[in-house]
Amino acid sequence: MEDKKDMIKEQEAASMAASISEDTAPKADEAAEDEDEDSLILKFKKPYKFEGKEYTEIDLSGLEDLSAADMIAVNKYMDRTATGIQVMPEVSLEYACVLASKATKMPIEFFTDLPPKQAIKVKNRVMGFLFGAE
Protein backbone atom coordinates (compact mmCIF):
# COMPACT_ATOMS: atom_id res chain seq x y z
CA MET A 1 0.00 0.00 0.00
CA GLU A 2 2.83 2.37 0.87
CA ASP A 3 4.44 1.63 -2.50
CA LYS A 4 1.24 2.65 -4.30
CA LYS A 5 1.05 5.92 -2.37
CA ASP A 6 4.70 6.71 -3.13
CA MET A 7 4.16 5.88 -6.78
CA ILE A 8 1.07 8.12 -6.98
CA LYS A 9 2.98 10.98 -5.29
CA GLU A 10 5.85 10.61 -7.78
CA GLN A 11 3.43 10.64 -10.72
CA GLU A 12 1.67 13.74 -9.37
CA ALA A 13 5.00 15.50 -8.84
CA ALA A 14 6.15 14.61 -12.34
CA SER A 15 2.85 15.79 -13.80
CA MET A 16 3.03 19.07 -11.88
CA ALA A 17 6.65 19.67 -12.96
CA ALA A 18 5.72 19.07 -16.60
CA SER A 19 2.78 21.44 -16.29
CA ILE A 20 4.95 24.17 -14.77
CA SER A 21 7.64 23.82 -17.44
CA GLU A 22 5.01 24.02 -20.20
CA ASP A 23 3.57 27.23 -18.73
CA THR A 24 6.92 28.94 -18.17
CA ALA A 25 8.84 27.73 -21.20
CA PRO A 26 8.87 30.24 -24.07
CA LYS A 27 7.01 29.09 -27.13
CA ALA A 28 9.05 28.33 -30.26
CA ASP A 29 7.52 31.31 -32.08
CA GLU A 30 8.35 33.67 -29.20
CA ALA A 31 11.93 32.38 -29.02
CA ALA A 32 12.37 32.83 -32.77
CA GLU A 33 10.92 36.34 -32.54
CA ASP A 34 13.27 37.27 -29.66
CA GLU A 35 16.23 35.83 -31.54
CA ASP A 36 15.17 37.74 -34.65
CA GLU A 37 15.03 41.01 -32.69
CA ASP A 38 18.58 40.45 -31.42
CA SER A 39 19.88 39.60 -34.88
CA LEU A 40 21.82 42.24 -36.77
CA ILE A 41 20.30 41.02 -40.02
CA LEU A 42 17.10 42.98 -40.44
CA LYS A 43 14.57 41.37 -42.77
CA PHE A 44 11.99 43.53 -44.50
CA LYS A 45 8.38 42.35 -44.81
CA LYS A 46 8.16 44.20 -48.13
CA PRO A 47 11.09 44.50 -50.59
CA TYR A 48 12.77 47.92 -50.71
CA LYS A 49 14.04 49.39 -53.97
CA PHE A 50 17.06 51.65 -53.93
CA GLU A 51 18.97 52.79 -57.02
CA GLY A 52 17.38 50.10 -59.18
CA LYS A 53 18.19 47.22 -56.82
CA GLU A 54 15.69 45.41 -54.60
CA TYR A 55 16.56 44.66 -50.98
CA THR A 56 14.77 42.21 -48.71
CA GLU A 57 17.16 42.58 -45.78
CA ILE A 58 19.99 44.68 -44.38
CA ASP A 59 23.02 43.24 -42.64
CA LEU A 60 23.92 45.53 -39.73
CA SER A 61 26.62 43.23 -38.35
CA GLY A 62 29.17 45.88 -39.32
CA LEU A 63 28.06 47.73 -36.17
CA GLU A 64 30.29 45.33 -34.24
CA ASP A 65 33.35 46.62 -36.14
CA LEU A 66 32.73 50.33 -35.54
CA SER A 67 34.79 52.31 -33.05
CA ALA A 68 34.17 55.26 -30.76
CA ALA A 69 35.86 57.38 -33.45
CA ASP A 70 33.10 56.36 -35.86
CA MET A 71 30.49 57.43 -33.34
CA ILE A 72 32.25 60.76 -32.85
CA ALA A 73 32.29 61.25 -36.63
CA VAL A 74 28.53 60.63 -36.69
CA ASN A 75 28.08 63.22 -33.90
CA LYS A 76 30.12 65.76 -35.88
CA TYR A 77 28.08 65.04 -39.01
CA MET A 78 24.89 65.58 -37.05
CA ASP A 79 26.22 68.83 -35.56
CA ARG A 80 26.75 70.11 -39.11
CA THR A 81 23.39 68.98 -40.46
CA ALA A 82 20.94 69.07 -37.54
CA THR A 83 18.89 72.05 -36.59
CA GLY A 84 18.87 72.82 -32.90
CA ILE A 85 20.62 71.12 -30.02
CA GLN A 86 20.43 67.36 -29.71
CA VAL A 87 20.65 66.30 -26.07
CA MET A 88 20.86 62.57 -26.83
CA PRO A 89 21.59 62.26 -30.55
CA GLU A 90 22.20 58.50 -30.32
CA VAL A 91 18.47 57.91 -29.81
CA SER A 92 17.43 59.83 -32.91
CA LEU A 93 16.41 58.30 -36.20
CA GLU A 94 19.01 60.39 -38.03
CA TYR A 95 21.84 59.09 -35.82
CA ALA A 96 20.71 55.50 -36.39
CA CYS A 97 20.60 56.05 -40.17
CA VAL A 98 24.07 57.59 -40.29
CA LEU A 99 25.56 54.91 -38.03
CA ALA A 100 23.87 52.14 -40.05
CA SER A 101 25.29 53.76 -43.19
CA LYS A 102 28.79 53.56 -41.72
CA ALA A 103 28.25 49.97 -40.60
CA THR A 104 26.94 48.76 -43.97
CA LYS A 105 29.04 51.07 -46.18
CA MET A 106 25.80 52.04 -47.92
CA PRO A 107 24.97 55.67 -48.74
CA ILE A 108 23.05 57.58 -46.07
CA GLU A 109 20.24 58.04 -48.58
CA PHE A 110 19.65 54.28 -48.53
CA PHE A 111 18.49 54.65 -44.94
CA THR A 112 16.85 58.07 -45.12
CA ASP A 113 14.72 56.94 -48.07
CA LEU A 114 13.37 53.86 -46.23
CA PRO A 115 9.63 53.69 -45.61
CA PRO A 116 8.73 54.74 -42.04
CA LYS A 117 8.17 51.26 -40.58
CA GLN A 118 11.45 49.95 -41.97
CA ALA A 119 13.32 53.07 -40.84
CA ILE A 120 12.02 52.60 -37.29
CA LYS A 121 13.10 48.95 -37.38
CA VAL A 122 16.61 50.08 -38.31
CA LYS A 123 16.56 52.66 -35.53
CA ASN A 124 15.38 50.12 -32.96
CA ARG A 125 17.98 47.58 -34.04
CA VAL A 126 20.82 50.14 -33.88
CA MET A 127 19.64 51.39 -30.48
CA GLY A 128 19.26 47.81 -29.27
CA PHE A 129 22.84 47.16 -30.33
CA LEU A 130 24.13 50.31 -28.60
CA PHE A 131 22.14 50.00 -25.39
CA GLY A 132 21.52 46.25 -25.21
CA ALA A 133 22.78 44.25 -22.27
CA GLU A 134 25.63 41.87 -22.90
PDB file of C-alpha atoms in Angstrom:
ATOM      1  CA  MET A   1       0.000   0.000   0.000  1.00  0.00           C
ATOM      2  CA  GLU A   2       2.833   2.371   0.871  1.00  0.00           C
ATOM      3  CA  ASP A   3       4.442   1.629  -2.498  1.00  0.00           C
ATOM      4  CA  LYS A   4       1.238   2.652  -4.302  1.00  0.00           C
ATOM      5  CA  LYS A   5       1.049   5.924  -2.368  1.00  0.00           C
ATOM      6  CA  ASP A   6       4.696   6.708  -3.130  1.00  0.00           C
ATOM      7  CA  MET A   7       4.158   5.883  -6.778  1.00  0.00           C
ATOM      8  CA  ILE A   8       1.072   8.124  -6.978  1.00  0.00           C
ATOM      9  CA  LYS A   9       2.977  10.981  -5.290  1.00  0.00           C
ATOM     10  CA  GLU A  10       5.851  10.609  -7.778  1.00  0.00           C
ATOM     11  CA  GLN A  11       3.435  10.645 -10.717  1.00  0.00           C
ATOM     12  CA  GLU A  12       1.670  13.736  -9.374  1.00  0.00           C
ATOM     13  CA  ALA A  13       5.002  15.500  -8.843  1.00  0.00           C
ATOM     14  CA  ALA A  14       6.155  14.611 -12.342  1.00  0.00           C
ATOM     15  CA  SER A  15       2.847  15.787 -13.805  1.00  0.00           C
ATOM     16  CA  MET A  16       3.027  19.069 -11.881  1.00  0.00           C
ATOM     17  CA  ALA A  17       6.649  19.672 -12.962  1.00  0.00           C
ATOM     18  CA  ALA A  18       5.716  19.067 -16.600  1.00  0.00           C
ATOM     19  CA  SER A  19       2.775  21.440 -16.293  1.00  0.00           C
ATOM     20  CA  ILE A  20       4.945  24.173 -14.773  1.00  0.00           C
ATOM     21  CA  SER A  21       7.639  23.825 -17.442  1.00  0.00           C
ATOM     22  CA  GLU A  22       5.007  24.019 -20.198  1.00  0.00           C
ATOM     23  CA  ASP A  23       3.568  27.229 -18.731  1.00  0.00           C
ATOM     24  CA  THR A  24       6.915  28.943 -18.168  1.00  0.00           C
ATOM     25  CA  ALA A  25       8.837  27.729 -21.203  1.00  0.00           C
ATOM     26  CA  PRO A  26       8.871  30.237 -24.067  1.00  0.00           C
ATOM     27  CA  LYS A  27       7.014  29.090 -27.132  1.00  0.00           C
ATOM     28  CA  ALA A  28       9.045  28.329 -30.263  1.00  0.00           C
ATOM     29  CA  ASP A  29       7.517  31.311 -32.082  1.00  0.00           C
ATOM     30  CA  GLU A  30       8.354  33.666 -29.195  1.00  0.00           C
ATOM     31  CA  ALA A  31      11.934  32.384 -29.023  1.00  0.00           C
ATOM     32  CA  ALA A  32      12.375  32.826 -32.770  1.00  0.00           C
ATOM     33  CA  GLU A  33      10.923  36.340 -32.544  1.00  0.00           C
ATOM     34  CA  ASP A  34      13.266  37.271 -29.663  1.00  0.00           C
ATOM     35  CA  GLU A  35      16.232  35.832 -31.538  1.00  0.00           C
ATOM     36  CA  ASP A  36      15.172  37.744 -34.653  1.00  0.00           C
ATOM     37  CA  GLU A  37      15.034  41.011 -32.690  1.00  0.00           C
ATOM     38  CA  ASP A  38      18.579  40.451 -31.421  1.00  0.00           C
ATOM     39  CA  SER A  39      19.883  39.601 -34.878  1.00  0.00           C
ATOM     40  CA  LEU A  40      21.821  42.238 -36.768  1.00  0.00           C
ATOM     41  CA  ILE A  41      20.304  41.021 -40.021  1.00  0.00           C
ATOM     42  CA  LEU A  42      17.097  42.980 -40.440  1.00  0.00           C
ATOM     43  CA  LYS A  43      14.570  41.367 -42.775  1.00  0.00           C
ATOM     44  CA  PHE A  44      11.985  43.527 -44.503  1.00  0.00           C
ATOM     45  CA  LYS A  45       8.378  42.353 -44.811  1.00  0.00           C
ATOM     46  CA  LYS A  46       8.156  44.202 -48.126  1.00  0.00           C
ATOM     47  CA  PRO A  47      11.092  44.498 -50.592  1.00  0.00           C
ATOM     48  CA  TYR A  48      12.766  47.921 -50.708  1.00  0.00           C
ATOM     49  CA  LYS A  49      14.043  49.388 -53.975  1.00  0.00           C
ATOM     50  CA  PHE A  50      17.062  51.654 -53.934  1.00  0.00           C
ATOM     51  CA  GLU A  51      18.971  52.790 -57.018  1.00  0.00           C
ATOM     52  CA  GLY A  52      17.385  50.101 -59.182  1.00  0.00           C
ATOM     53  CA  LYS A  53      18.189  47.220 -56.823  1.00  0.00           C
ATOM     54  CA  GLU A  54      15.689  45.407 -54.603  1.00  0.00           C
ATOM     55  CA  TYR A  55      16.559  44.665 -50.982  1.00  0.00           C
ATOM     56  CA  THR A  56      14.766  42.207 -48.712  1.00  0.00           C
ATOM     57  CA  GLU A  57      17.163  42.580 -45.783  1.00  0.00           C
ATOM     58  CA  ILE A  58      19.990  44.682 -44.379  1.00  0.00           C
ATOM     59  CA  ASP A  59      23.020  43.239 -42.637  1.00  0.00           C
ATOM     60  CA  LEU A  60      23.919  45.530 -39.725  1.00  0.00           C
ATOM     61  CA  SER A  61      26.621  43.228 -38.348  1.00  0.00           C
ATOM     62  CA  GLY A  62      29.168  45.884 -39.316  1.00  0.00           C
ATOM     63  CA  LEU A  63      28.056  47.726 -36.166  1.00  0.00           C
ATOM     64  CA  GLU A  64      30.294  45.333 -34.241  1.00  0.00           C
ATOM     65  CA  ASP A  65      33.345  46.616 -36.141  1.00  0.00           C
ATOM     66  CA  LEU A  66      32.730  50.325 -35.536  1.00  0.00           C
ATOM     67  CA  SER A  67      34.786  52.308 -33.054  1.00  0.00           C
ATOM     68  CA  ALA A  68      34.171  55.264 -30.765  1.00  0.00           C
ATOM     69  CA  ALA A  69      35.865  57.383 -33.451  1.00  0.00           C
ATOM     70  CA  ASP A  70      33.100  56.358 -35.862  1.00  0.00           C
ATOM     71  CA  MET A  71      30.489  57.431 -33.339  1.00  0.00           C
ATOM     72  CA  ILE A  72      32.251  60.763 -32.847  1.00  0.00           C
ATOM     73  CA  ALA A  73      32.294  61.250 -36.628  1.00  0.00           C
ATOM     74  CA  VAL A  74      28.528  60.632 -36.687  1.00  0.00           C
ATOM     75  CA  ASN A  75      28.081  63.216 -33.901  1.00  0.00           C
ATOM     76  CA  LYS A  76      30.115  65.762 -35.881  1.00  0.00           C
ATOM     77  CA  TYR A  77      28.083  65.037 -39.011  1.00  0.00           C
ATOM     78  CA  MET A  78      24.886  65.576 -37.051  1.00  0.00           C
ATOM     79  CA  ASP A  79      26.225  68.829 -35.558  1.00  0.00           C
ATOM     80  CA  ARG A  80      26.753  70.107 -39.112  1.00  0.00           C
ATOM     81  CA  THR A  81      23.386  68.976 -40.464  1.00  0.00           C
ATOM     82  CA  ALA A  82      20.941  69.071 -37.544  1.00  0.00           C
ATOM     83  CA  THR A  83      18.889  72.049 -36.585  1.00  0.00           C
ATOM     84  CA  GLY A  84      18.872  72.818 -32.903  1.00  0.00           C
ATOM     85  CA  ILE A  85      20.616  71.123 -30.016  1.00  0.00           C
ATOM     86  CA  GLN A  86      20.433  67.357 -29.714  1.00  0.00           C
ATOM     87  CA  VAL A  87      20.646  66.297 -26.069  1.00  0.00           C
ATOM     88  CA  MET A  88      20.863  62.568 -26.830  1.00  0.00           C
ATOM     89  CA  PRO A  89      21.589  62.262 -30.548  1.00  0.00           C
ATOM     90  CA  GLU A  90      22.203  58.500 -30.317  1.00  0.00           C
ATOM     91  CA  VAL A  91      18.473  57.908 -29.808  1.00  0.00           C
ATOM     92  CA  SER A  92      17.434  59.830 -32.908  1.00  0.00           C
ATOM     93  CA  LEU A  93      16.410  58.303 -36.204  1.00  0.00           C
ATOM     94  CA  GLU A  94      19.007  60.386 -38.030  1.00  0.00           C
ATOM     95  CA  TYR A  95      21.841  59.092 -35.816  1.00  0.00           C
ATOM     96  CA  ALA A  96      20.707  55.496 -36.391  1.00  0.00           C
ATOM     97  CA  CYS A  97      20.597  56.053 -40.165  1.00  0.00           C
ATOM     98  CA  VAL A  98      24.065  57.594 -40.287  1.00  0.00           C
ATOM     99  CA  LEU A  99      25.564  54.906 -38.027  1.00  0.00           C
ATOM    100  CA  ALA A 100      23.867  52.144 -40.054  1.00  0.00           C
ATOM    101  CA  SER A 101      25.286  53.765 -43.188  1.00  0.00           C
ATOM    102  CA  LYS A 102      28.787  53.557 -41.724  1.00  0.00           C
ATOM    103  CA  ALA A 103      28.254  49.967 -40.601  1.00  0.00           C
ATOM    104  CA  THR A 104      26.941  48.764 -43.966  1.00  0.00           C
ATOM    105  CA  LYS A 105      29.038  51.073 -46.179  1.00  0.00           C
ATOM    106  CA  MET A 106      25.803  52.040 -47.920  1.00  0.00           C
ATOM    107  CA  PRO A 107      24.970  55.674 -48.737  1.00  0.00           C
ATOM    108  CA  ILE A 108      23.049  57.577 -46.069  1.00  0.00           C
ATOM    109  CA  GLU A 109      20.239  58.042 -48.584  1.00  0.00           C
ATOM    110  CA  PHE A 110      19.648  54.278 -48.530  1.00  0.00           C
ATOM    111  CA  PHE A 111      18.485  54.646 -44.936  1.00  0.00           C
ATOM    112  CA  THR A 112      16.855  58.073 -45.119  1.00  0.00           C
ATOM    113  CA  ASP A 113      14.715  56.938 -48.071  1.00  0.00           C
ATOM    114  CA  LEU A 114      13.375  53.863 -46.229  1.00  0.00           C
ATOM    115  CA  PRO A 115       9.629  53.690 -45.611  1.00  0.00           C
ATOM    116  CA  PRO A 116       8.729  54.741 -42.042  1.00  0.00           C
ATOM    117  CA  LYS A 117       8.171  51.263 -40.578  1.00  0.00           C
ATOM    118  CA  GLN A 118      11.446  49.946 -41.974  1.00  0.00           C
ATOM    119  CA  ALA A 119      13.318  53.070 -40.838  1.00  0.00           C
ATOM    120  CA  ILE A 120      12.017  52.602 -37.285  1.00  0.00           C
ATOM    121  CA  LYS A 121      13.095  48.948 -37.377  1.00  0.00           C
ATOM    122  CA  VAL A 122      16.613  50.076 -38.312  1.00  0.00           C
ATOM    123  CA  LYS A 123      16.562  52.665 -35.528  1.00  0.00           C
ATOM    124  CA  ASN A 124      15.375  50.117 -32.963  1.00  0.00           C
ATOM    125  CA  ARG A 125      17.983  47.581 -34.039  1.00  0.00           C
ATOM    126  CA  VAL A 126      20.815  50.141 -33.882  1.00  0.00           C
ATOM    127  CA  MET A 127      19.635  51.394 -30.481  1.00  0.00           C
ATOM    128  CA  GLY A 128      19.265  47.811 -29.270  1.00  0.00           C
ATOM    129  CA  PHE A 129      22.837  47.161 -30.332  1.00  0.00           C
ATOM    130  CA  LEU A 130      24.126  50.309 -28.605  1.00  0.00           C
ATOM    131  CA  PHE A 131      22.137  49.995 -25.391  1.00  0.00           C
ATOM    132  CA  GLY A 132      21.519  46.253 -25.211  1.00  0.00           C
ATOM    133  CA  ALA A 133      22.776  44.249 -22.265  1.00  0.00           C
ATOM    134  CA  GLU A 134      25.627  41.871 -22.901  1.00  0.00           C
TER     135      GLU A 134
END
